[in-house]
PDB file of C-alpha atoms and ligand atoms in Angstrom:
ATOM      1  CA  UNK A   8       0.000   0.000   0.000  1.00 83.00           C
ATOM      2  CA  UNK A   9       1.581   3.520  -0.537  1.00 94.00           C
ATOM      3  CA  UNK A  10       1.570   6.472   1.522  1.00 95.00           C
ATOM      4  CA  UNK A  11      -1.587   7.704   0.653  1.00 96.00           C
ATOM      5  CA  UNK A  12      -3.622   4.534   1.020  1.00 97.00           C
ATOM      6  CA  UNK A  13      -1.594   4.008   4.754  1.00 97.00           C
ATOM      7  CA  UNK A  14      -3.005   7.190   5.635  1.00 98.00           C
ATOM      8  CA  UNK A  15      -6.846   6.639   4.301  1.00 98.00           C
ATOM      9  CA  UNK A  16      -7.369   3.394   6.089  1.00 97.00           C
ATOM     10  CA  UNK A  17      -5.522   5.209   9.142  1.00 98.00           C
ATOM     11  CA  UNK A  18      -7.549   7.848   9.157  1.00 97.00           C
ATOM     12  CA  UNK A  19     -10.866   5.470   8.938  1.00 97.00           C
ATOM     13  CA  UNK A  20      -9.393   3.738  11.740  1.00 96.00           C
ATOM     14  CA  UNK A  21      -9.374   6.215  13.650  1.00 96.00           C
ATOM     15  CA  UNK A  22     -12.105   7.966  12.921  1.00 96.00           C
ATOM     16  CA  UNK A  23     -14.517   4.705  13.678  1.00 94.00           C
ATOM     17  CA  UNK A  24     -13.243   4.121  17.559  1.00 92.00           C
ATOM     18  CA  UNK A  25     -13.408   7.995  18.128  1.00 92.00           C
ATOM     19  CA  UNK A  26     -15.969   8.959  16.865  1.00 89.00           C
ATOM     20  CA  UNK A  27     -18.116   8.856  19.945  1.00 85.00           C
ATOM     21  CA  UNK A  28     -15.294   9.998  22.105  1.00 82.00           C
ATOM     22  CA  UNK A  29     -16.822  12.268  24.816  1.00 79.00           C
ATOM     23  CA  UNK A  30     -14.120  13.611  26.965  1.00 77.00           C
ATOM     24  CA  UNK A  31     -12.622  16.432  24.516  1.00 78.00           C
ATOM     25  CA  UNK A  32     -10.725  13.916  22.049  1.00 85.00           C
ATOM     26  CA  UNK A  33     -12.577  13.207  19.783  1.00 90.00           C
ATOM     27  CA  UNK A  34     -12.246  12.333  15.858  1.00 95.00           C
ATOM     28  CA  UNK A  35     -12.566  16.520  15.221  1.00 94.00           C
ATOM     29  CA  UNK A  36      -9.682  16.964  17.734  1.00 95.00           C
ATOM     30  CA  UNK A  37      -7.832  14.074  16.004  1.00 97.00           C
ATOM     31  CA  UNK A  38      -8.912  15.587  12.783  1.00 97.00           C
ATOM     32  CA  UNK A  39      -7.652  19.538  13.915  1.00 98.00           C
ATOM     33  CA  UNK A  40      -4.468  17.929  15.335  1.00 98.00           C
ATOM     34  CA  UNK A  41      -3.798  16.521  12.069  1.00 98.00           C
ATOM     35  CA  UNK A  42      -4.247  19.721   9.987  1.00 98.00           C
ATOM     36  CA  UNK A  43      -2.298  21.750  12.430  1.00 98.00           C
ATOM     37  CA  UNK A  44       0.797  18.965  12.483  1.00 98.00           C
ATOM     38  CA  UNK A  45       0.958  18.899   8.865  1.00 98.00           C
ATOM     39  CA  UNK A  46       0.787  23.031   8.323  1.00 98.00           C
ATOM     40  CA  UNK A  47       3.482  23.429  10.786  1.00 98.00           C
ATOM     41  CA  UNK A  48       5.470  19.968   9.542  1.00 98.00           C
ATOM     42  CA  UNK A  49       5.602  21.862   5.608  1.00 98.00           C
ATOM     43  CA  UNK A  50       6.765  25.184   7.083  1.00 98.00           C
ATOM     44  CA  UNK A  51       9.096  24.025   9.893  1.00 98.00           C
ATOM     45  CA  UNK A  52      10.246  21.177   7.184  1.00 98.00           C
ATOM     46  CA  UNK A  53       9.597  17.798   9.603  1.00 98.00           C
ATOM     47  CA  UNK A  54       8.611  14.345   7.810  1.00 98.00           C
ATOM     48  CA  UNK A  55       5.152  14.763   6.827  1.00 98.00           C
ATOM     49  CA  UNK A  56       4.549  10.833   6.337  1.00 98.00           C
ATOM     50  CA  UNK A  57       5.773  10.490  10.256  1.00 98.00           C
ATOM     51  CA  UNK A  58       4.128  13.848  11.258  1.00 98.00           C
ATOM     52  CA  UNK A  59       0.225  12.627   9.807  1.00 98.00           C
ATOM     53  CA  UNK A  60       0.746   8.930  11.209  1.00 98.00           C
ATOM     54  CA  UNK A  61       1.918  10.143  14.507  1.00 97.00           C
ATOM     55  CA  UNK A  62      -0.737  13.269  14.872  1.00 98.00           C
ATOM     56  CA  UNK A  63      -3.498  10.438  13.865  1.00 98.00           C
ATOM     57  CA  UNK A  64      -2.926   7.702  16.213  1.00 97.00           C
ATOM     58  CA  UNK A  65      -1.230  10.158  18.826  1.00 95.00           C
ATOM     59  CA  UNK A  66      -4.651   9.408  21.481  1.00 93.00           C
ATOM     60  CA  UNK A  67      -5.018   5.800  20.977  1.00 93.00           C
ATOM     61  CA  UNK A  68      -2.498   5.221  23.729  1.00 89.00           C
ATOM     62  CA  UNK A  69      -3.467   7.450  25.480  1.00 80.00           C
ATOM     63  CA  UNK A  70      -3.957   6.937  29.503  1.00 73.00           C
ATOM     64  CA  UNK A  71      -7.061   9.631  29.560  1.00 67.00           C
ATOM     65  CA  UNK A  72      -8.687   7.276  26.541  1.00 69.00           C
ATOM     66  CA  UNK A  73      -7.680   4.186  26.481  1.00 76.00           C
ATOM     67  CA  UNK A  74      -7.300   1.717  29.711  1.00 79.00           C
ATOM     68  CA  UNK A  75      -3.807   0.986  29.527  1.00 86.00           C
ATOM     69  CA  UNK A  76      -1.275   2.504  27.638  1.00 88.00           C
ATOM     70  CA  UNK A  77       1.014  -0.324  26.945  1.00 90.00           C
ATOM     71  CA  UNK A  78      -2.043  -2.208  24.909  1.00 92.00           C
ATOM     72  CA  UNK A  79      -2.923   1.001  22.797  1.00 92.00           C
ATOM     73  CA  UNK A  80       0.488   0.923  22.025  1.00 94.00           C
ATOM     74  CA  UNK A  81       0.875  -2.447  21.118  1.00 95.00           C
ATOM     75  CA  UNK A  82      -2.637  -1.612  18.609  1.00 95.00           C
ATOM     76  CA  UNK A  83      -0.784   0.557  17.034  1.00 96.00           C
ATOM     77  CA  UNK A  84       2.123  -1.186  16.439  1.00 97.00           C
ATOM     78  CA  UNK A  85       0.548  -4.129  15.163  1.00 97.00           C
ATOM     79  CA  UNK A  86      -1.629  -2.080  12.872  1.00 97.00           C
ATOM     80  CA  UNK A  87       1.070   0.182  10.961  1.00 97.00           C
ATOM     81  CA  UNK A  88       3.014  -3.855  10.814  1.00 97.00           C
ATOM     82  CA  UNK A  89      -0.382  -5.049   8.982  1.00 97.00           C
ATOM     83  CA  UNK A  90      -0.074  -2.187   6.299  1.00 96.00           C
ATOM     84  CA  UNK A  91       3.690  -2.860   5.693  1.00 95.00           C
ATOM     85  CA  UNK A  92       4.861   0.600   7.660  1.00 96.00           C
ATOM     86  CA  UNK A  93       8.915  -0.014   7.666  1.00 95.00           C
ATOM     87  CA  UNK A  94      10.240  -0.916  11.406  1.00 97.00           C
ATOM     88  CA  UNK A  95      12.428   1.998  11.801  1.00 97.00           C
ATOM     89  CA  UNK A  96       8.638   4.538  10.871  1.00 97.00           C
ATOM     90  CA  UNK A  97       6.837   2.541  13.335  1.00 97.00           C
ATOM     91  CA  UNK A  98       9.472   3.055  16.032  1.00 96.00           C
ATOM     92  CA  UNK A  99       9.978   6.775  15.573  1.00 96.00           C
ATOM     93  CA  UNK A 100       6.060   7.419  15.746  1.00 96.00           C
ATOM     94  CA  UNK A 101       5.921   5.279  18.681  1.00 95.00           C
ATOM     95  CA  UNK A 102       8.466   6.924  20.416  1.00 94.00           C
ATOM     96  CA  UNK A 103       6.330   9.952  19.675  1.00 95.00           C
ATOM     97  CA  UNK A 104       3.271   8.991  21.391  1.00 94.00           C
ATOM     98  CA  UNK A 105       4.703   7.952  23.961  1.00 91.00           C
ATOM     99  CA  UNK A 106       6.645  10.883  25.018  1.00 89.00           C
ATOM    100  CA  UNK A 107       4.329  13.882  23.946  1.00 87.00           C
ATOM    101  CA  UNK A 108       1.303  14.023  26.392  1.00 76.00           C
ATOM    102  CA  UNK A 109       1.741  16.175  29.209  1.00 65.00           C
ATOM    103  CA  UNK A 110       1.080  14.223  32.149  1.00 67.00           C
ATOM    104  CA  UNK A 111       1.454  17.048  34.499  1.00 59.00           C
ATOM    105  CA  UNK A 112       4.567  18.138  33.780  1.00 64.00           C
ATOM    106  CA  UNK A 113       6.104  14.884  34.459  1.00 66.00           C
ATOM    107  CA  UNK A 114       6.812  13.655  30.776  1.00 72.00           C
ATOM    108  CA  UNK A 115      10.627  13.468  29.004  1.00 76.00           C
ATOM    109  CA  UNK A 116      10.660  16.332  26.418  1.00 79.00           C
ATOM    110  CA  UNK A 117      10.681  14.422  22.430  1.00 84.00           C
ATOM    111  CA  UNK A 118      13.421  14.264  20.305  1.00 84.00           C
ATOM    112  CA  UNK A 119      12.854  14.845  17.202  1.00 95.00           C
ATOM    113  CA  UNK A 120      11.257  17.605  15.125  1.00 97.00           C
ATOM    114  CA  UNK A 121       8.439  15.338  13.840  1.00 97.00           C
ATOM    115  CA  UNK A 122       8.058  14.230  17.511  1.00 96.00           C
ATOM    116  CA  UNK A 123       7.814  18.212  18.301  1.00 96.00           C
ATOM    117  CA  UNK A 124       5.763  19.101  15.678  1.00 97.00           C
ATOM    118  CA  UNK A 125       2.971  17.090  16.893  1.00 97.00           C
ATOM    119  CA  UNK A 126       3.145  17.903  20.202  1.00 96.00           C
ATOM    120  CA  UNK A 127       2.831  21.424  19.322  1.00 97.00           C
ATOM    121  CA  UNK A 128      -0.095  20.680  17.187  1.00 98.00           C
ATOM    122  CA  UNK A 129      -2.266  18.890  19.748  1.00 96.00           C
ATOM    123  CA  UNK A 130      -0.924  21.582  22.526  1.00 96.00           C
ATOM    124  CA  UNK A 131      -2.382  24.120  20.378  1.00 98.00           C
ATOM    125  CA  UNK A 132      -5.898  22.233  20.199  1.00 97.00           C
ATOM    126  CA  UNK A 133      -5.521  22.950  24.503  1.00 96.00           C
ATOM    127  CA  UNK A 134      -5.369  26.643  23.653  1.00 98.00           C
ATOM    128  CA  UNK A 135      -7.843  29.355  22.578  1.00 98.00           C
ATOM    129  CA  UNK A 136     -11.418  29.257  21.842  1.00 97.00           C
ATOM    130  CA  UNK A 137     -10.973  25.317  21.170  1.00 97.00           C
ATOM    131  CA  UNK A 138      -9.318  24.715  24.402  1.00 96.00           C
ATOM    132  CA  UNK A 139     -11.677  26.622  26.756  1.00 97.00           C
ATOM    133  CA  UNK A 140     -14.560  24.687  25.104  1.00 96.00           C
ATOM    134  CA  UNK A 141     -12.621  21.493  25.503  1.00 94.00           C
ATOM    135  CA  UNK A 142     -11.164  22.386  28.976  1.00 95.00           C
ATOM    136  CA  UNK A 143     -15.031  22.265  30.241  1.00 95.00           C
ATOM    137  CA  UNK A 144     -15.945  19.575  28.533  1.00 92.00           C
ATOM    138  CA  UNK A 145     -13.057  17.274  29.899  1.00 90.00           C
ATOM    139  CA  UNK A 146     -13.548  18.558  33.301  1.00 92.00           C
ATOM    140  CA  UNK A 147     -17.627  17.544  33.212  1.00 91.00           C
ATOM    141  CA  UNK A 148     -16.558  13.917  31.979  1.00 88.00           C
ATOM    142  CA  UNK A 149     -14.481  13.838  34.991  1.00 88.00           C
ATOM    143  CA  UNK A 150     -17.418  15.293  37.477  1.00 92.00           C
ATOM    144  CA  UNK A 151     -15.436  18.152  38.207  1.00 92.00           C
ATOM    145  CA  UNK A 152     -17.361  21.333  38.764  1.00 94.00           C
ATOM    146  CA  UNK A 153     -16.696  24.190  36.265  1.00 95.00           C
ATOM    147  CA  UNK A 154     -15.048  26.286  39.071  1.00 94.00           C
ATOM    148  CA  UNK A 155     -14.142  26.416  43.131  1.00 91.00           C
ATOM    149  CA  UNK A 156     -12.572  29.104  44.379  1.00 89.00           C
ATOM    150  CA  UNK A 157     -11.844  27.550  47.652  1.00 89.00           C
ATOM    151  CA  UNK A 158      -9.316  24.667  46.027  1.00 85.00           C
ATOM    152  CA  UNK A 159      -5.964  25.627  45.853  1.00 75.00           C
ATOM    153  CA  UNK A 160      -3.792  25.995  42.503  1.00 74.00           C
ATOM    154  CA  UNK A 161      -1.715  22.664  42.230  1.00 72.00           C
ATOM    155  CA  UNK A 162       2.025  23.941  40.825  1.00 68.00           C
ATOM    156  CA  UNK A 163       3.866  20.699  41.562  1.00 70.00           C
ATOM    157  CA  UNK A 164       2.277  17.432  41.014  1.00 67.00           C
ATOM    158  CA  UNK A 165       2.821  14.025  40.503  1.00 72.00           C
ATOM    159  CA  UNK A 166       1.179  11.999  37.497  1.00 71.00           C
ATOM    160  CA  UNK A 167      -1.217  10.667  39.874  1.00 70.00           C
ATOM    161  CA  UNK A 168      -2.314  13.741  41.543  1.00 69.00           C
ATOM    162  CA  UNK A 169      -2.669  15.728  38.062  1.00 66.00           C
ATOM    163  CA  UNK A 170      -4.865  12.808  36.777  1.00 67.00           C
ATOM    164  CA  UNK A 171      -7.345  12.050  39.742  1.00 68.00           C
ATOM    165  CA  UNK A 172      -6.812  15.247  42.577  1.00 72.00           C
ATOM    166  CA  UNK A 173      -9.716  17.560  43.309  1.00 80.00           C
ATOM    167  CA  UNK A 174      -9.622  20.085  40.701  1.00 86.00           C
ATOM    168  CA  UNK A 175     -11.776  22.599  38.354  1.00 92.00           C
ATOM    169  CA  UNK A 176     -12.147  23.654  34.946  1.00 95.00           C
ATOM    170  CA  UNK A 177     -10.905  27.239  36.209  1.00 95.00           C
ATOM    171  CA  UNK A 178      -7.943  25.185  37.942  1.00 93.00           C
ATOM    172  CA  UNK A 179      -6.999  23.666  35.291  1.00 92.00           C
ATOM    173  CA  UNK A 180      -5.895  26.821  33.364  1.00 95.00           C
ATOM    174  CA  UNK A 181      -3.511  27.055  36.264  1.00 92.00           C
ATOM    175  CA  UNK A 182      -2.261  23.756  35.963  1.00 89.00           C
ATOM    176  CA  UNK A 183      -1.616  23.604  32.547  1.00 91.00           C
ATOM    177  CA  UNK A 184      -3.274  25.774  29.695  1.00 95.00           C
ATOM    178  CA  UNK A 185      -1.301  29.238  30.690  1.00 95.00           C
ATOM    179  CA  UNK A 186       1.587  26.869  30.582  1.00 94.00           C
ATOM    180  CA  UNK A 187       2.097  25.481  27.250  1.00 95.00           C
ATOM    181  CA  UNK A 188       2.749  28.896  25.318  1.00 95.00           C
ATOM    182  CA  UNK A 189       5.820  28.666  26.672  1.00 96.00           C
ATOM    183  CA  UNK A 190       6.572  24.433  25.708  1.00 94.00           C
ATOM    184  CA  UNK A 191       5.875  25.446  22.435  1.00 96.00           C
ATOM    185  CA  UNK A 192       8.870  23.677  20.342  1.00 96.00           C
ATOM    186  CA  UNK A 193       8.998  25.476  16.900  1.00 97.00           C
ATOM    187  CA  UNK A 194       8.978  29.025  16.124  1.00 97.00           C
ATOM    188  CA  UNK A 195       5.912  28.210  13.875  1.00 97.00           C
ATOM    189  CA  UNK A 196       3.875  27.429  17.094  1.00 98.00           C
ATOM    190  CA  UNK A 197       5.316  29.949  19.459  1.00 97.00           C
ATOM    191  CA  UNK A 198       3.533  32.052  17.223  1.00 97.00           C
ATOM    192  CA  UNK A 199       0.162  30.556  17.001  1.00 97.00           C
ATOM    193  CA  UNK A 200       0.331  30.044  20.850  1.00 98.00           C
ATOM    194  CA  UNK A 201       0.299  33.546  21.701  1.00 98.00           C
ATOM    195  CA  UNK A 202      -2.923  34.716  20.012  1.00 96.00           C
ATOM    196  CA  UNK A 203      -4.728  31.484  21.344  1.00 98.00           C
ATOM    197  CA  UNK A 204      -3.336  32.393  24.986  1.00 98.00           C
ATOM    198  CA  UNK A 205      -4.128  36.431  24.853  1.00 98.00           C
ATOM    199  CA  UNK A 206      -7.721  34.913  24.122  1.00 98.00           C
ATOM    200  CA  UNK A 207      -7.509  32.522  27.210  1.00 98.00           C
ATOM    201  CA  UNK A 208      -6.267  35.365  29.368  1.00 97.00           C
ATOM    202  CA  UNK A 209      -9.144  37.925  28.433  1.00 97.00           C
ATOM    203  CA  UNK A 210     -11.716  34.575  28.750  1.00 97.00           C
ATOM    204  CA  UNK A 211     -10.516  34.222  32.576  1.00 96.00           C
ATOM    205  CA  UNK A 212     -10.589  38.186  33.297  1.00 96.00           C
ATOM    206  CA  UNK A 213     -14.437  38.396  31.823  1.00 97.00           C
ATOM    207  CA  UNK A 214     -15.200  34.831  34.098  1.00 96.00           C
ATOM    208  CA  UNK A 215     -13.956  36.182  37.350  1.00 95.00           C
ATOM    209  CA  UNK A 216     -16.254  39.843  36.418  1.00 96.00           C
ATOM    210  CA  UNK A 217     -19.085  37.660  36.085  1.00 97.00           C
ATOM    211  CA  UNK A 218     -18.269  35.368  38.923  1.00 94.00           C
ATOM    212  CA  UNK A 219     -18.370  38.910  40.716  1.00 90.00           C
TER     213      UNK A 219
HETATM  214 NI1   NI B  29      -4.623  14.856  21.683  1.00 94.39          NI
END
């Protein structure tokens, strides 16, 4: 199968176990993720083969979708192996979902500028407009309220408190959103970040007026 074929049935793939996906990643964010990886991948000159695998299948190992990480993994693996994706691809975009969720901080940084052009791409999709919306909806799917002014803001955490500890939607702005402009990797994203933080920024000031 060529390239174009891997990535159809890929994409298909995908698209079928996410599509009812109801925590904030979704097929659309898979699908925005995608889009974003591969603008920035053709301006910041990154593998774009590597770069639309890895921004496809980036949540189907992931520990907020999927049960256990090393399983998704192994999926993955053994479904690039059933469309003849050389050893050496599958490796690299392994390695690349593997080390580019956030996890609180706690993650190794990625390696290579495919592996950083994704992560940019699906940090963007946490920022702006998109990321407020999905910030709430993530938060309800965990039963946490939309804000509580009486929690404290979490700075250091372990994986385990940054997945399960009491938080809010507000908090989690805190904890990570307000962050991320400054993980950016490439210059193409550092740029993109900014606007989608000023938004985020001007969001919170109008929430706490109303919040009075
Ligand atoms: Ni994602």
């Amino acid at each position: 199968m060529n390239q174009k074929g891997i990535i159809e049935a890929t994409e298909k793939w995908v698209k079928d176990q996410l599509e009812h996906e109801s925590s904030g990643h979704d097929w659309y964010h898979i699908a925005r993720v995608t889009k974003q990886a591969r603008e920035i991948a053709q301006i910041e000159g990154a593998d774009l083969f590597i770069v639309t695998l890895a921004a496809l299948l980036h949540d189907l190992a992931d520990d907020k979708v999927v049960e256990n990480e090393q399983e998704g993994l192994q999926r993955i693996s053994d479904w690039l192996k059933s469309h003849q994706v050389d050893d050496r691809l599958i490796n690299h975009i392994l390695m690349i979902i593997q080390t580019m969720s956030y996890k609180g901080g706690t993650n190794t940084p990625v390696e290579t500028l495919e592996g950083q052009v994704v992560q940019d791409a699906d940090r963007l999709d946490s920022l702006g407009a998109i990321g407020i919306a999905r910030t709430f909806v993530y938060s309800g799917s965990k039963g946490q309220p939309m804000y509580n002014p009486s929690l404290p803001v979490r700075e250091k955490m372990t994986l385990a408190e940054y997945r399960k500890g009491e938080s809010s939607a507000i908090h989690h702005f805190y904890e990570k959103l307000l962050k991320l402009k400054d993980l950016m990797n490439t210059e193409t994203a550092k740029a993109r970040a900014a606007e989608r933080h000023a938004f985020m920024e001007s969001f919170l000031e109008q929430f706490y007026n109303e919040w009075g």
